[in-house]
XYZ file of C-alpha atoms in Angstrom:
471
model
C -19.221 -3.686 11.251
C -15.584 -2.685 10.773
C -13.120 -2.218 13.622
C -9.630 -0.805 13.346
C -6.738 -0.393 15.775
C -3.564 1.576 15.063
C -0.434 1.911 17.160
C 2.428 4.268 16.396
C 5.673 4.688 18.294
C 8.053 7.593 17.730
C 11.522 8.102 19.195
C 12.751 11.548 18.153
C 14.872 14.546 19.066
C 13.480 16.987 21.642
C 11.059 19.577 20.324
C 12.776 22.785 19.293
C 15.999 21.113 18.182
C 15.004 21.563 14.514
C 15.109 25.364 14.844
C 18.067 27.582 14.077
C 18.574 30.672 16.251
C 20.672 33.713 15.457
C 20.818 37.469 15.915
C 22.151 37.953 12.358
C 19.047 37.139 10.297
C 17.157 34.218 8.798
C 19.125 31.744 6.677
C 22.570 32.751 7.901
C 23.468 29.406 9.516
C 24.351 26.111 7.775
C 21.593 23.680 6.813
C 22.765 21.099 9.342
C 22.829 23.509 12.300
C 21.286 22.186 15.499
C 21.254 23.004 19.183
C 20.945 19.298 19.953
C 23.530 17.445 22.024
C 24.021 13.710 21.543
C 23.520 12.914 25.250
C 20.096 14.554 25.485
C 17.176 12.299 26.297
C 14.898 11.716 23.295
C 11.218 12.533 23.137
C 9.053 9.399 22.981
C 5.504 9.218 21.663
C 3.010 6.377 21.952
C -0.138 6.899 19.902
C -3.161 4.575 20.022
C -6.397 4.822 18.070
C -9.436 2.560 17.974
C -12.195 3.092 15.414
C -15.460 1.221 14.958
C -17.828 1.811 12.028
C -21.293 0.286 11.671
C -22.998 0.581 8.282
C -26.543 -0.717 7.959
C -28.747 -0.635 4.861
C -32.288 0.158 5.997
C -33.624 -0.493 2.498
C -32.537 0.063 -1.092
C -32.598 3.847 -0.674
C -31.559 4.533 2.921
C -28.523 3.699 5.000
C -27.594 4.229 8.663
C -23.964 4.781 9.637
C -22.428 5.020 13.089
C -18.786 5.795 13.826
C -17.032 5.764 17.198
C -13.376 6.480 17.874
C -11.076 6.649 20.871
C -7.609 8.144 20.461
C -4.887 8.380 23.090
C -1.666 10.335 22.619
C 1.187 9.973 25.131
C 4.316 12.091 24.870
C 7.233 12.150 27.275
C 9.972 14.524 26.281
C 11.418 17.988 26.411
C 11.696 21.226 24.479
C 14.830 23.179 23.616
C 14.685 26.957 23.486
C 17.226 29.755 23.959
C 17.110 31.923 27.046
C 19.071 34.616 25.186
C 21.558 35.355 22.422
C 24.453 37.733 22.921
C 26.296 38.206 19.661
C 27.059 34.659 18.498
C 26.753 33.130 21.966
C 23.575 31.159 22.548
C 22.357 30.269 26.000
C 20.181 27.169 25.884
C 17.493 25.871 28.207
C 15.515 22.639 28.313
C 11.898 22.403 29.453
C 9.823 19.336 30.158
C 7.111 18.748 27.547
C 4.871 15.849 28.508
C 1.412 15.436 26.989
C -1.542 13.136 27.506
C -4.361 13.460 25.014
C -7.628 11.531 25.202
C -10.184 12.006 22.424
C -13.612 10.399 22.249
C -15.692 11.213 19.160
C -18.777 9.770 17.507
C -20.970 10.373 14.482
C -24.360 8.887 13.668
C -26.154 9.773 10.450
C -28.635 8.570 7.855
C -28.439 9.225 4.153
C -30.661 8.284 1.276
C -32.617 9.295 -1.811
C -36.225 10.344 -2.065
C -38.283 11.891 -4.862
C -41.092 14.463 -4.736
C -42.598 14.422 -8.201
C -39.827 15.116 -10.726
C -37.522 16.549 -8.076
C -34.930 14.224 -6.532
C -33.544 14.722 -3.041
C -30.345 13.266 -1.611
C -30.683 13.620 2.162
C -27.984 13.510 4.835
C -28.776 14.113 8.518
C -27.044 13.225 11.727
C -25.295 14.129 14.947
C -21.586 14.729 15.631
C -20.243 14.570 19.207
C -16.873 14.802 20.865
C -15.125 15.021 24.230
C -11.428 15.917 24.196
C -9.050 16.106 27.165
C -5.442 17.263 26.977
C -2.920 17.486 29.811
C 0.337 19.412 29.217
C 3.324 19.803 31.500
C 5.862 22.411 30.348
C 6.339 23.998 33.769
C 9.749 22.553 34.650
C 12.785 24.148 33.035
C 16.480 24.653 33.563
C 19.530 26.144 31.863
C 22.009 23.916 30.017
C 25.498 24.751 31.206
C 28.350 23.181 29.311
C 32.066 23.549 29.892
C 32.320 25.930 26.917
C 29.975 28.585 25.473
C 27.821 27.532 22.521
C 28.742 29.676 19.508
C 26.093 29.424 16.777
C 28.491 30.355 13.960
C 31.022 27.685 15.037
C 29.178 25.214 17.283
C 31.188 22.665 19.237
C 29.225 19.687 20.528
C 29.960 17.173 23.239
C 30.969 19.702 25.881
C 27.828 19.329 27.990
C 28.140 16.725 30.774
C 25.107 14.653 31.707
C 24.984 16.399 35.079
C 24.316 19.745 33.351
C 20.791 18.774 32.335
C 17.728 19.361 34.477
C 16.252 16.234 36.066
C 12.488 16.542 35.616
C 10.195 15.414 38.401
C 7.805 12.838 36.958
C 6.844 11.244 40.270
C 3.256 12.350 39.587
C 1.427 11.459 36.410
C 0.990 14.141 33.752
C -2.710 14.163 34.672
C -1.787 15.253 38.185
C 0.935 17.788 37.377
C -0.171 19.036 33.956
C -2.381 21.867 32.750
C -5.788 20.524 31.708
C -7.702 21.563 28.578
C -11.159 20.173 27.787
C -13.413 20.588 24.763
C -16.903 19.101 24.509
C -19.145 19.631 21.498
C -22.406 18.398 20.020
C -23.626 19.266 16.539
C -26.749 18.506 14.530
C -26.358 18.504 10.758
C -28.833 18.256 7.899
C -28.302 18.518 4.145
C -30.555 18.242 1.111
C -29.007 17.941 -2.339
C -31.847 18.797 -4.747
C -31.487 17.426 -8.281
C -33.344 19.134 -11.129
C -33.424 19.099 -14.938
C -32.498 15.409 -15.231
C -29.720 15.866 -12.685
C -28.041 18.654 -14.680
C -28.719 21.167 -11.901
C -27.883 20.287 -8.299
C -28.684 22.578 -5.370
C -27.357 21.962 -1.867
C -29.047 23.387 1.213
C -27.405 22.481 4.503
C -27.089 23.675 8.070
C -25.221 22.728 11.216
C -25.943 23.835 14.771
C -22.963 23.387 17.093
C -22.768 23.815 20.863
C -19.418 23.684 22.609
C -17.909 23.859 26.033
C -14.246 24.757 26.501
C -12.410 24.745 29.804
C -8.850 25.499 30.872
C -7.156 26.935 33.973
C -6.445 30.292 32.304
C -9.913 31.330 31.116
C -12.171 28.984 33.062
C -15.198 27.479 31.330
C -16.541 29.008 28.117
C -19.754 27.835 26.403
C -20.713 28.806 22.869
C -23.200 27.851 20.174
C -23.880 28.867 16.588
C -25.861 27.875 13.488
C -23.752 27.755 10.315
C -25.494 27.411 6.944
C -24.156 26.107 3.635
C -25.600 26.834 0.169
C -24.199 25.317 -3.013
C -25.079 24.928 -6.679
C -23.599 22.811 -9.461
C -24.677 22.810 -13.117
C -23.538 20.476 -15.910
C -23.120 22.452 -19.125
C -22.572 19.140 -20.915
C -21.338 15.686 -19.947
C -17.741 16.975 -19.742
C -18.137 20.446 -18.212
C -19.705 21.716 -14.997
C -19.688 24.926 -12.992
C -20.253 25.238 -9.258
C -20.564 27.806 -6.490
C -20.710 27.516 -2.722
C -21.240 29.811 0.242
C -20.738 28.495 3.762
C -19.940 29.707 7.246
C -17.498 28.472 9.864
C -17.502 28.312 13.633
C -14.451 27.089 15.572
C -14.323 27.512 19.372
C -10.968 28.499 20.860
C -9.871 27.638 24.365
C -7.429 29.738 26.293
C -6.807 33.398 26.987
C -4.331 36.175 26.339
C -1.470 37.014 28.689
C -3.782 39.539 30.332
C -6.413 36.831 30.929
C -8.948 37.852 28.272
C -10.812 34.812 26.948
C -10.515 34.035 23.243
C -13.644 34.443 21.123
C -14.561 31.640 18.688
C -13.356 31.873 15.094
C -16.256 32.787 12.816
C -16.153 33.385 9.108
C -17.423 32.540 5.670
C -16.214 31.103 2.390
C -17.395 32.085 -1.091
C -16.190 30.004 -4.019
C -16.908 29.766 -7.751
C -15.375 27.124 -9.973
C -15.289 25.278 -13.300
C -14.426 21.619 -13.980
C -13.864 20.042 -17.374
C -12.608 16.804 -18.893
C -11.906 15.863 -22.493
C -10.392 13.117 -24.677
C -12.536 10.497 -22.931
C -11.358 11.544 -19.503
C -7.628 11.406 -20.274
C -7.402 15.133 -19.513
C -9.101 16.987 -16.671
C -8.896 20.610 -15.571
C -10.394 22.736 -12.826
C -10.283 26.421 -11.965
C -11.733 28.312 -9.018
C -11.821 31.698 -7.345
C -12.576 32.130 -3.652
C -12.672 34.501 -0.711
C -12.359 33.349 2.909
C -13.016 35.712 5.794
C -12.025 34.752 9.340
C -12.756 36.678 12.510
C -10.883 36.372 15.838
C -7.841 34.535 14.439
C -5.043 33.717 16.921
C -1.371 34.436 16.376
C 1.737 34.279 18.556
C 2.145 37.036 21.121
C 5.440 38.783 20.230
C 5.862 40.100 23.760
C 4.932 37.088 25.900
C 6.427 33.677 25.241
C 3.971 30.719 24.989
C 0.961 33.079 24.704
C -1.247 34.162 21.809
C -3.121 37.296 20.828
C -6.326 37.584 18.802
C -6.415 39.465 15.504
C -9.586 41.261 14.517
C -10.140 39.809 11.028
C -8.253 38.234 8.145
C -9.385 37.906 4.552
C -7.924 35.546 1.971
C -8.766 35.797 -1.725
C -7.297 33.643 -4.419
C -7.437 31.633 -7.600
C -6.494 28.006 -8.143
C -5.884 26.114 -11.384
C -5.189 22.419 -11.891
C -4.744 20.318 -15.052
C -3.886 16.628 -15.375
C -3.555 14.467 -18.427
C -1.695 11.954 -20.564
C 0.778 13.339 -23.108
C 1.477 9.968 -24.709
C 0.863 6.421 -23.579
C 2.491 6.017 -20.170
C 3.525 9.680 -19.801
C 1.336 11.742 -17.442
C 1.609 15.387 -16.432
C 0.148 17.334 -13.496
C 0.261 21.135 -13.350
C -1.260 23.402 -10.726
C -0.999 27.007 -9.649
C -2.455 28.966 -6.750
C -2.414 32.684 -6.089
C -3.317 33.704 -2.545
C -3.820 37.236 -1.283
C -4.145 36.922 2.478
C -4.161 40.037 4.610
C -5.285 41.419 7.965
C -8.397 43.534 7.390
C -9.282 44.500 10.976
C -7.097 44.770 14.045
C -6.893 46.624 17.332
C -3.493 47.879 16.156
C -4.019 49.836 12.938
C -0.428 49.139 11.838
C -1.352 45.532 11.129
C -4.212 46.334 8.723
C -3.416 45.314 5.117
C -0.324 43.394 6.207
C 0.128 39.885 4.807
C -1.132 37.032 6.961
C 1.863 35.410 8.709
C 3.112 32.178 7.183
C 1.405 32.535 3.791
C 2.759 32.347 0.230
C 1.213 34.497 -2.477
C 2.158 32.236 -5.405
C 2.643 28.474 -5.457
C 3.204 26.454 -8.652
C 3.838 22.738 -9.081
C 4.631 20.538 -12.074
C 5.036 16.764 -12.102
C 5.917 14.415 -14.969
C 5.492 10.652 -14.545
C 6.333 7.917 -17.009
C 5.696 4.208 -16.616
C 6.725 1.666 -19.238
C 3.400 0.241 -20.461
C 4.618 -3.050 -21.978
C 7.617 -5.180 -22.831
C 10.417 -6.506 -20.663
C 10.553 -3.248 -18.640
C 6.818 -3.089 -18.000
C 6.151 -1.621 -14.543
C 9.294 0.536 -14.481
C 8.502 4.186 -13.744
C 10.251 7.541 -13.508
C 9.005 10.883 -12.139
C 10.336 14.424 -11.959
C 8.657 17.370 -10.285
C 9.266 21.013 -9.430
C 7.730 23.320 -6.810
C 7.995 27.094 -6.747
C 6.831 29.541 -4.084
C 7.038 33.343 -4.099
C 5.654 36.275 -2.137
C 6.268 34.486 1.139
C 5.765 36.003 4.585
C 7.320 35.224 7.937
C 5.521 33.109 10.527
C 4.889 36.247 12.543
C 5.806 39.791 11.514
C 6.526 42.071 14.441
C 4.543 45.304 14.606
C 7.802 47.159 14.026
C 7.873 47.375 10.215
C 11.619 48.021 10.242
C 11.938 44.240 10.653
C 11.814 42.549 7.240
C 8.942 40.057 7.410
C 9.409 38.543 3.936
C 10.797 35.113 3.144
C 12.860 34.398 -0.002
C 11.295 32.608 -2.958
C 12.432 29.103 -3.815
C 12.269 26.475 -6.563
C 12.704 22.867 -5.487
C 12.988 19.710 -7.603
C 12.070 16.159 -6.576
C 12.492 12.887 -8.450
C 11.418 9.276 -8.084
C 11.808 5.900 -9.695
C 9.788 2.766 -9.048
C 9.320 -0.765 -10.313
C 6.209 -2.895 -9.894
C 5.992 -6.522 -10.879
C 3.212 -8.782 -9.755
C 2.427 -8.183 -6.089
C 5.850 -6.728 -5.348
C 6.945 -3.088 -5.667
C 9.941 -0.947 -4.838
C 10.285 2.857 -5.041
C 13.067 5.383 -4.484
C 12.201 9.049 -3.877
C 14.847 11.765 -3.990
C 13.728 15.008 -2.365
C 15.273 18.436 -2.986
C 17.357 17.101 -5.843
C 19.502 20.221 -6.349
C 19.883 21.316 -2.720
C 17.584 24.337 -2.774
C 17.556 26.443 0.393
C 13.974 26.376 1.676
C 13.422 28.003 5.044
C 10.677 29.697 7.031
C 10.843 31.654 10.254
C 10.430 34.984 11.980
C 11.954 37.552 14.279
C 11.216 36.601 17.877
C 10.754 39.989 19.507
C 10.203 38.557 22.993
C 13.858 37.460 23.140
C 15.235 39.655 20.320
C 16.533 36.974 17.962
C 15.591 35.247 14.715
C 14.363 31.668 14.676
C 13.660 29.530 11.649
C 13.559 26.034 10.187
C 15.230 24.912 6.978
C 14.319 21.866 4.918
C 16.986 19.238 4.438
C 19.100 19.282 1.320
C 19.072 16.224 -0.934
C 17.585 13.263 0.938
C 16.244 9.843 0.022
C 13.420 7.493 0.885
C 13.308 3.847 -0.152
C 10.043 1.924 0.179
C 9.244 -1.714 -0.491
C 5.722 -3.116 -0.587
C 3.984 -6.394 -1.160
C 0.261 -6.873 -1.824
C -1.332 -9.991 -0.415
């Protein structure tokens, strides 16, 4: 029996303060732009989680496992968002954003091996249950009125008196004043991994039946249920090479409704994947390659005409290839290379203009390279250096407005990171330097509801120092 308790406390800027807003286009403001004022109240988060796991060996071949968890998330804070932009003048507002989340989940399953003649079976079967409650209060808002207008191209801070902020009424608990969402689900799962030909061929047959109940004040109570199968195969060509394929289906309930009050349908879809894995030089080098196609139905995206609401797309389809290789060039010097090409597009939609458009927030090409060297012996043993690069191209905005005159593409970027570390005995120290050469990396969209652009930009060169000790 293993029990675990985690507590996290966060004191941070109000939500929304990390966005840049402008009517001139994405990426036109400095990296350090913010709408935050120093006398704003911070957002505070208290997060608790308790997990208990019981593992019991029934006999040499079978084991019973039970897992229970309770998670509680408390947030008391606010959200910054413009009410409008006129030229360079931004009018800001602050809304309360308090959250209480209570999650209770449990899993109980058995797994073991059994043989029928020369055929081996690896069985997994169990139940998965959950009950999730969330209470949100974003219904109190007010304009921020300083003694001078806020000009985004030349912001002046410190002109907003404390009396200009809205005083939120928290006399009632967030449970009493907040909007309540509830999700309850129960699922039965069974899987048989069949091993043939001296374990060279492995077939997986699995299925999950899920029933759910979702409830919120906008769409009322919605119940749904679906059986989702999974079929997989893996074959070892030799002791260093294997090929695999998998076909499975998905089912994800969605609470809520559109602005017009239409309830959201569950996400359904399927994944088809084919891959190859290989290792050589006694495992010092490994490589994998795969091709896949993921189809999703009833995907949600932001409603461009109604703030804080979503709309439901008809269908999206994502096809791609992924390649990964890792190995040791010389003693102590390791390299990791990977590349992914993703073609994600809308394939069905109530608005024909969206068909064949790129899925919002996706990148067509992503490549990464990472070199790591650690001194293997001598006086400097344990000293390490690393250098990596990331490149992304064919990027799309978070949400592309139906009006195709609005450019929905994001610029490509190449970013470098570096690190150095030193380990000796039980003690270790590491320094990471992110965005070494100050690349501009930003993502955003045109917000048609208020007629302005909003985006986030990653910080320029920044550092993280960590120290650890192993007992």
